[in-house]
XYZ file of N, CA and C in Angstrom:
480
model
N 32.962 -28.933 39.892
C 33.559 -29.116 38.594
C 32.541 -29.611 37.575
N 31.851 -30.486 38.210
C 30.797 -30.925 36.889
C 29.428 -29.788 36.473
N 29.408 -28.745 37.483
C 28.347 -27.585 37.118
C 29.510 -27.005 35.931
N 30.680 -26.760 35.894
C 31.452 -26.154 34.711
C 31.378 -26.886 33.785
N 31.660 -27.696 33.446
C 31.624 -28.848 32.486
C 30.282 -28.824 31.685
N 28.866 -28.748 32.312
C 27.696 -28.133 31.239
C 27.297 -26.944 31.231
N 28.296 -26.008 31.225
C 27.965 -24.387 31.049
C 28.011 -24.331 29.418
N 29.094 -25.246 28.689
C 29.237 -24.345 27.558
C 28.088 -25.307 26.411
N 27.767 -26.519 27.112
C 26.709 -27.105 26.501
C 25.020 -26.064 26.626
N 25.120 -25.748 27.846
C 23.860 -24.695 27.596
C 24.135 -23.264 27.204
N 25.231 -22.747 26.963
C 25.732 -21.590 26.237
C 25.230 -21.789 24.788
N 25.860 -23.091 24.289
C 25.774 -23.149 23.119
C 24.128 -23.708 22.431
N 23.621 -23.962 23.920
C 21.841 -24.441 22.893
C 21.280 -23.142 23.426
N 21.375 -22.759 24.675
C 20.765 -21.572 24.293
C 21.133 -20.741 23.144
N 22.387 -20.386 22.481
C 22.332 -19.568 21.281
C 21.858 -20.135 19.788
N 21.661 -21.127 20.092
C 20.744 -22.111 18.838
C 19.410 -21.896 18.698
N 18.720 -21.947 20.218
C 17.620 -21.275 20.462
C 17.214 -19.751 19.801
N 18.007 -19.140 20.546
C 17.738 -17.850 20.024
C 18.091 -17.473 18.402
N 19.029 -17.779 17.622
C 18.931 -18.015 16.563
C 17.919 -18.662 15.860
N 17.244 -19.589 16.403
C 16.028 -20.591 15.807
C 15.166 -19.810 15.879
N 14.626 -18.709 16.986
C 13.582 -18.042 17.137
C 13.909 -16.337 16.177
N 15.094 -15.989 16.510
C 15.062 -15.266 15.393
C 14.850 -15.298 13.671
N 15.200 -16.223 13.087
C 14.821 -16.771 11.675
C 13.751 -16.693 11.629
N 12.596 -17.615 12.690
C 11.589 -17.891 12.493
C 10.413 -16.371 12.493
N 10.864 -15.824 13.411
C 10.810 -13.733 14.157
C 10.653 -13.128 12.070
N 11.573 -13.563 11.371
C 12.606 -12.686 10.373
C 11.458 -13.462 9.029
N 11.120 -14.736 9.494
C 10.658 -14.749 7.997
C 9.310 -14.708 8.296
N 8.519 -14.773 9.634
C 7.105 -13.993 9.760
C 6.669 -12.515 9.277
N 8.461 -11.671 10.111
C 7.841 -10.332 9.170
C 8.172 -10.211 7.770
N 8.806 -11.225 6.776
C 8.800 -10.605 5.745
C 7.492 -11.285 4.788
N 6.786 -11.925 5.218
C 5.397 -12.225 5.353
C 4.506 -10.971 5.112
N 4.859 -10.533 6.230
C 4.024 -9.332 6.550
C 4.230 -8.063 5.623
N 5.680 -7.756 5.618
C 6.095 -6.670 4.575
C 5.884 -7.047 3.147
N 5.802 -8.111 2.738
C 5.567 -8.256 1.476
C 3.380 -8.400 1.303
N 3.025 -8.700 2.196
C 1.768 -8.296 2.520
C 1.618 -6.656 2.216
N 2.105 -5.926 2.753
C 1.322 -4.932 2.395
C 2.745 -4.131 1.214
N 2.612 -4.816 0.674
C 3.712 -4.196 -0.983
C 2.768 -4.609 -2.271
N 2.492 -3.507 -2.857
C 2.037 -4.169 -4.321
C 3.109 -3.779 -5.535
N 2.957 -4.151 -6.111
C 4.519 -3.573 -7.861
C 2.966 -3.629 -8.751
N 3.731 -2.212 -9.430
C 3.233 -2.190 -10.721
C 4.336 -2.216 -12.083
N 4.038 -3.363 -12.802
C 5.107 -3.487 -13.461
C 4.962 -2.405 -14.927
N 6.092 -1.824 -15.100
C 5.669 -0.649 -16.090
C 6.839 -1.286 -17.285
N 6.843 -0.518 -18.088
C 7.937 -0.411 -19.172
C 8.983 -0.037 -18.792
N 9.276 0.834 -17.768
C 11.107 0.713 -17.011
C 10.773 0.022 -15.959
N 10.135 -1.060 -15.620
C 10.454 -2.020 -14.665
C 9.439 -1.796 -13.671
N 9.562 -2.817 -12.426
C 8.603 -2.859 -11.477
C 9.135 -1.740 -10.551
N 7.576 -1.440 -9.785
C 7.864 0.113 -9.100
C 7.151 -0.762 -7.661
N 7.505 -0.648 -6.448
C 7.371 -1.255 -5.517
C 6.823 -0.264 -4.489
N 5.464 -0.316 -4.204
C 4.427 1.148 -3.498
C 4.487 0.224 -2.020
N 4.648 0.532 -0.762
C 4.243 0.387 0.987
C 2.901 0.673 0.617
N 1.915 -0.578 1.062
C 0.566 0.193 0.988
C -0.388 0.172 2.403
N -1.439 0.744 2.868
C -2.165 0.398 3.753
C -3.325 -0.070 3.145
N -3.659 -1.136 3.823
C -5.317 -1.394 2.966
C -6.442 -0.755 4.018
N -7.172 -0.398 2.634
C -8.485 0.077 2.675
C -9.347 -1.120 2.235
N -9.690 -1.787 2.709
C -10.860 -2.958 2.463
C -12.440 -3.100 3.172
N -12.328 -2.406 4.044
C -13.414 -2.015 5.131
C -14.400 -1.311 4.512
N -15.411 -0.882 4.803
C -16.208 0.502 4.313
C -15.556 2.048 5.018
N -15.481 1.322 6.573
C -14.981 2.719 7.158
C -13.615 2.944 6.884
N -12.754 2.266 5.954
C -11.742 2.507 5.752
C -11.132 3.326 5.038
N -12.197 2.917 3.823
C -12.326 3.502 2.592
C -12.792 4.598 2.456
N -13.757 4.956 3.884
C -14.146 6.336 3.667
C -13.287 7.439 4.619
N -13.075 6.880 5.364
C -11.426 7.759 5.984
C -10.311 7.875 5.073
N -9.719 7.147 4.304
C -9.018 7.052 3.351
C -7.428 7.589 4.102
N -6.542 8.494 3.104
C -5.499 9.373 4.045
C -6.450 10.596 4.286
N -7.044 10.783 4.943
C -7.845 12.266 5.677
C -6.832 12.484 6.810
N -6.984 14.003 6.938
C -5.786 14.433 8.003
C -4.502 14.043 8.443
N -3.842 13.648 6.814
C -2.080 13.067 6.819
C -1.802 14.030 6.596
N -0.560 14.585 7.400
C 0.213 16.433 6.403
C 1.211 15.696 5.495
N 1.529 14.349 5.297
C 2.715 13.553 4.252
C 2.464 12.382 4.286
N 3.168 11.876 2.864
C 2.667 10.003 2.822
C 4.415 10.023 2.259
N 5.295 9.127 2.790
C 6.270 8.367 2.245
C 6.411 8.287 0.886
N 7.555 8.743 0.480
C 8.003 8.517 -0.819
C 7.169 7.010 -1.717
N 7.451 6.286 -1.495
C 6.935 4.611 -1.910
C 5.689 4.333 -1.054
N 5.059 5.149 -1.051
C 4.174 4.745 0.077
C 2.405 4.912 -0.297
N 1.661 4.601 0.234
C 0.112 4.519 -0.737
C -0.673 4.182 -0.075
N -2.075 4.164 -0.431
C -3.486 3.459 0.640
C -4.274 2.741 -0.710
N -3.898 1.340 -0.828
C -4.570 0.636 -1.840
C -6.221 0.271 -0.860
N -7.193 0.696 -2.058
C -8.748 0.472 -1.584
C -8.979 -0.786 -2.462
N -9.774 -1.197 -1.528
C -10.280 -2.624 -2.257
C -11.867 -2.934 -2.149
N -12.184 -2.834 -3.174
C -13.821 -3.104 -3.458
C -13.799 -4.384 -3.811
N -15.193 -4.720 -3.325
C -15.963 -5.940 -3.568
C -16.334 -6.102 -5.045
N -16.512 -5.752 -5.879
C -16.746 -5.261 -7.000
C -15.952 -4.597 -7.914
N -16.418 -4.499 -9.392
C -16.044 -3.553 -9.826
C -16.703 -2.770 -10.700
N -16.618 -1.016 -10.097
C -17.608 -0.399 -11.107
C -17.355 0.982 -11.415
N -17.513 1.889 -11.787
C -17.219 3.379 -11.359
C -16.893 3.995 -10.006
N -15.944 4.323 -9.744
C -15.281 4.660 -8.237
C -15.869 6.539 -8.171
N -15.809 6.938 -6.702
C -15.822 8.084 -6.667
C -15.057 8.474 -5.217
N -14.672 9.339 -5.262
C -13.466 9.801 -4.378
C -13.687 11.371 -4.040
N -13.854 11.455 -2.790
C -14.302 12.857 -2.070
C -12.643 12.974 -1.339
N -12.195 14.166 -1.378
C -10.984 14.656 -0.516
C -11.343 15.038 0.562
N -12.073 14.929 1.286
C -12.551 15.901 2.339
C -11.299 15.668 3.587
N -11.264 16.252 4.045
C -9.656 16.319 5.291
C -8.967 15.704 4.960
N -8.614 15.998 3.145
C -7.416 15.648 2.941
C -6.330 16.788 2.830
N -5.490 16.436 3.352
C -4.183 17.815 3.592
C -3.248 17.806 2.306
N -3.346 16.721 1.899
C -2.232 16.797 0.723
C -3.148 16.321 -0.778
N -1.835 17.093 -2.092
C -2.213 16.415 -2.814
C -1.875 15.189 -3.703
N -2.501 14.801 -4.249
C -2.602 13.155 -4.397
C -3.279 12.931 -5.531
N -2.536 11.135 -6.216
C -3.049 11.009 -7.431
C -4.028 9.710 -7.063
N -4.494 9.328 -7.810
C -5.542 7.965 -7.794
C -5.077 7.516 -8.627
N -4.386 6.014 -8.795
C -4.459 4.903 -9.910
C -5.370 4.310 -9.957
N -6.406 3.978 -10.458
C -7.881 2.874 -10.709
C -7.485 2.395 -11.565
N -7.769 0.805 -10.940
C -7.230 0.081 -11.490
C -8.470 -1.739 -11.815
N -8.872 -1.921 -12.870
C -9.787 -3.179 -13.081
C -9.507 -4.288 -12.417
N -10.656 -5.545 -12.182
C -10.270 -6.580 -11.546
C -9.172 -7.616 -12.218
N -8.534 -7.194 -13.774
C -7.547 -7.806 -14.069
C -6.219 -7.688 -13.382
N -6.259 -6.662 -12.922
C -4.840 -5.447 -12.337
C -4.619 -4.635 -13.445
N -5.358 -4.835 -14.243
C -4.391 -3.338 -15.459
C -4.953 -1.996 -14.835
N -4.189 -1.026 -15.303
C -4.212 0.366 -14.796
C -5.250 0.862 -15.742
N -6.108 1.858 -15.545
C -7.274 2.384 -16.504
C -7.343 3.278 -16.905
N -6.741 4.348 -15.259
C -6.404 5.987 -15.092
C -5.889 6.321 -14.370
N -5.208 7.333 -14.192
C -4.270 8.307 -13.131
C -4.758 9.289 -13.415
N -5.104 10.014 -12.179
C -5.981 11.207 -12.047
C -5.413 11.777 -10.782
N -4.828 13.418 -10.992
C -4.277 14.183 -9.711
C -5.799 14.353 -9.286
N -5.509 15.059 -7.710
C -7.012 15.100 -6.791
C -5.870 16.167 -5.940
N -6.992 17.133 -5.808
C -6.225 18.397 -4.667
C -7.213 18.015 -3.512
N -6.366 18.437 -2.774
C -6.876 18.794 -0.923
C -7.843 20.278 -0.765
N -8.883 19.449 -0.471
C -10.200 20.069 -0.020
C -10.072 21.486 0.741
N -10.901 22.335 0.184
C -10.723 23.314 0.832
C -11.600 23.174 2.165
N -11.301 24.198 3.313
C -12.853 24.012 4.618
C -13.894 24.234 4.190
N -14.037 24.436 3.272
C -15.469 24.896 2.673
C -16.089 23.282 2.574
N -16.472 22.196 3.024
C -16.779 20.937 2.587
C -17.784 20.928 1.549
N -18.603 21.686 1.415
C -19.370 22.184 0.514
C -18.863 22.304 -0.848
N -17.395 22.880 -1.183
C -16.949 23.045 -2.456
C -15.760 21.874 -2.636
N -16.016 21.016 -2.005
C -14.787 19.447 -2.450
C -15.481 18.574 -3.747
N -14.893 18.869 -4.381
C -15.469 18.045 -5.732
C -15.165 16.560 -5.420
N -16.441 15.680 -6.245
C -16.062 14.072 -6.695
C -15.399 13.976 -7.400
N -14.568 13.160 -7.026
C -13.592 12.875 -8.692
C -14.262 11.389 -8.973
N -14.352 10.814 -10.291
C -14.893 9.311 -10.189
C -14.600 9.231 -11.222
N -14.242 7.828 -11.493
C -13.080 7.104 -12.458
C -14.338 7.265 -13.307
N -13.505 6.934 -14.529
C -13.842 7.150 -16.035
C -13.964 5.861 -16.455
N -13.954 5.058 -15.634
C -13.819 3.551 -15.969
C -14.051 2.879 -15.270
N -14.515 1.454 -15.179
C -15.014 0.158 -14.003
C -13.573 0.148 -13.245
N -13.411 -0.211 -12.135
C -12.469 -0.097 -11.319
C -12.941 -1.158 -10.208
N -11.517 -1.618 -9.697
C -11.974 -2.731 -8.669
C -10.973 -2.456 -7.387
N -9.619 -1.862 -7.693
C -9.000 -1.302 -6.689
C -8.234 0.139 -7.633
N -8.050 0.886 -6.551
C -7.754 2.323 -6.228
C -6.561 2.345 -5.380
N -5.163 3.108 -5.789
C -4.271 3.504 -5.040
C -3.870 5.088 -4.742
N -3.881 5.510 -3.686
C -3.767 6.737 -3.566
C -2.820 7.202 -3.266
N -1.751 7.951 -4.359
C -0.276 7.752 -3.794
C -0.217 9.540 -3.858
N 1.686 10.004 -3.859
C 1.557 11.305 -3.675
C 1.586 11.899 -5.815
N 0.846 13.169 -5.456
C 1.072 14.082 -6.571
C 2.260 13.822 -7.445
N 2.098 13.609 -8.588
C 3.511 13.258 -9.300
C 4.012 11.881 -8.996
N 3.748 11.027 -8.478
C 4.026 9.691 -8.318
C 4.608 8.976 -9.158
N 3.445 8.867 -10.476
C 3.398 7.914 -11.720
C 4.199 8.438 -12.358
N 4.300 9.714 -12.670
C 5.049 10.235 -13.987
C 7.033 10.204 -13.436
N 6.985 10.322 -12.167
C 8.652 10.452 -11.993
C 8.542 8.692 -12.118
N 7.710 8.042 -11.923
C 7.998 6.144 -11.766
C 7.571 5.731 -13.090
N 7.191 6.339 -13.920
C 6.744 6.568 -15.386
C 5.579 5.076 -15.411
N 4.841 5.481 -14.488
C 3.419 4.523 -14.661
C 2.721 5.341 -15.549
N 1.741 4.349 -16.128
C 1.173 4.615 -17.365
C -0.195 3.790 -17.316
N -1.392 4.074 -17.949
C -2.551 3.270 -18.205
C -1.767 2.467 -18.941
N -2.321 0.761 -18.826
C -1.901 -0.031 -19.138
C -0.954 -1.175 -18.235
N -0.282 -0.230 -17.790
C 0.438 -1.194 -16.858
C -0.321 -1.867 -15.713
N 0.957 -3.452 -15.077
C -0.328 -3.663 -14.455
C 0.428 -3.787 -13.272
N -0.836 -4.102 -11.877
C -0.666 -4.077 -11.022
C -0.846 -5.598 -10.197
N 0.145 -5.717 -9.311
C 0.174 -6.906 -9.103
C 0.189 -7.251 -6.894
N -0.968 -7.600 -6.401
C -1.080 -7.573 -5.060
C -0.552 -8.990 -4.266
N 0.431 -8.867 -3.296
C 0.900 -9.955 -3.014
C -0.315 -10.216 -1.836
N -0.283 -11.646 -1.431
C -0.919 -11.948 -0.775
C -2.318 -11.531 -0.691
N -3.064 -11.232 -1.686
C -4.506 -11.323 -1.844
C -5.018 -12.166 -2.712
């Protein structure tokens, strides 16, 4: 009789437990998800991009190479040490895609479409910003204009 008597006392801390560890589970990943989210706040409001970082060298130079699709909200923010004139090779890139470059203030500078490289690697043009640039987002074709981003607007990185 007395093993019944503390069943519902450890029923009930074990589910305290597991509740305690879930919260704690719930607000690590939104840590994390808001880690890789940047907003660019425009004139109809903030636009909320999934990004992967590119911060590496080899990161930056793989970039999205050999993606056949990138997610609606979705992007590869590059991050330089610096900021100066960017240049951007498509090479095994499958899709096409715009570049936001963007200054070390966060304001936006330019949006520039970029097509997918032909096999010819030989005929993949540079594209390179028109302006000092400190990060670069590479989202899909038409991005900005259906989210009505604009030079000027700015961009804002959580957790960096």
């Amino acid at each position: 009789m007395l093993i019944d008597s503390k069943r519902p006392f450890f029923l009930t801390l074990t589910f305290l437990i597991v509740c305690l560890v879930g919260i704690v589970v719930y607000q690590q990943y939104k840590k994390i998800a808001e880690k890789n989210q940047v907003v660019i706040y425009t004139g109809a409001g903030p636009v909320k991009i999934n990004v992967e970082y590119a911060e590496t060298p080899e990161k930056r130079i793989s970039g999205l190479m050999n993606r056949s699709a990138l997610s609606k909200f979705s992007g590869m923010l590059f991050i330089f040490p610096d900021e100066k004139m960017r240049e951007f090779w498509m090479k095994d890139t499958l899709i096409p895609l715009e570049i936001i470059f963007i200054g070390t203030k966060g304001n936006i500078n330019e949006i520039t479409s970029v097509k997918p490289c032909t096999p010819d690697v030989l005929n993949c043009p540079i594209y390179t910003s028109k302006e000092l640039a400190r990060f670069a987002i590479e989202v899909n074709v038409g991005f900005s204009e259906q989210n009505r981003i604009v030079e000027g607007d700015i961009l804002e990185i959580s957790g960096f």
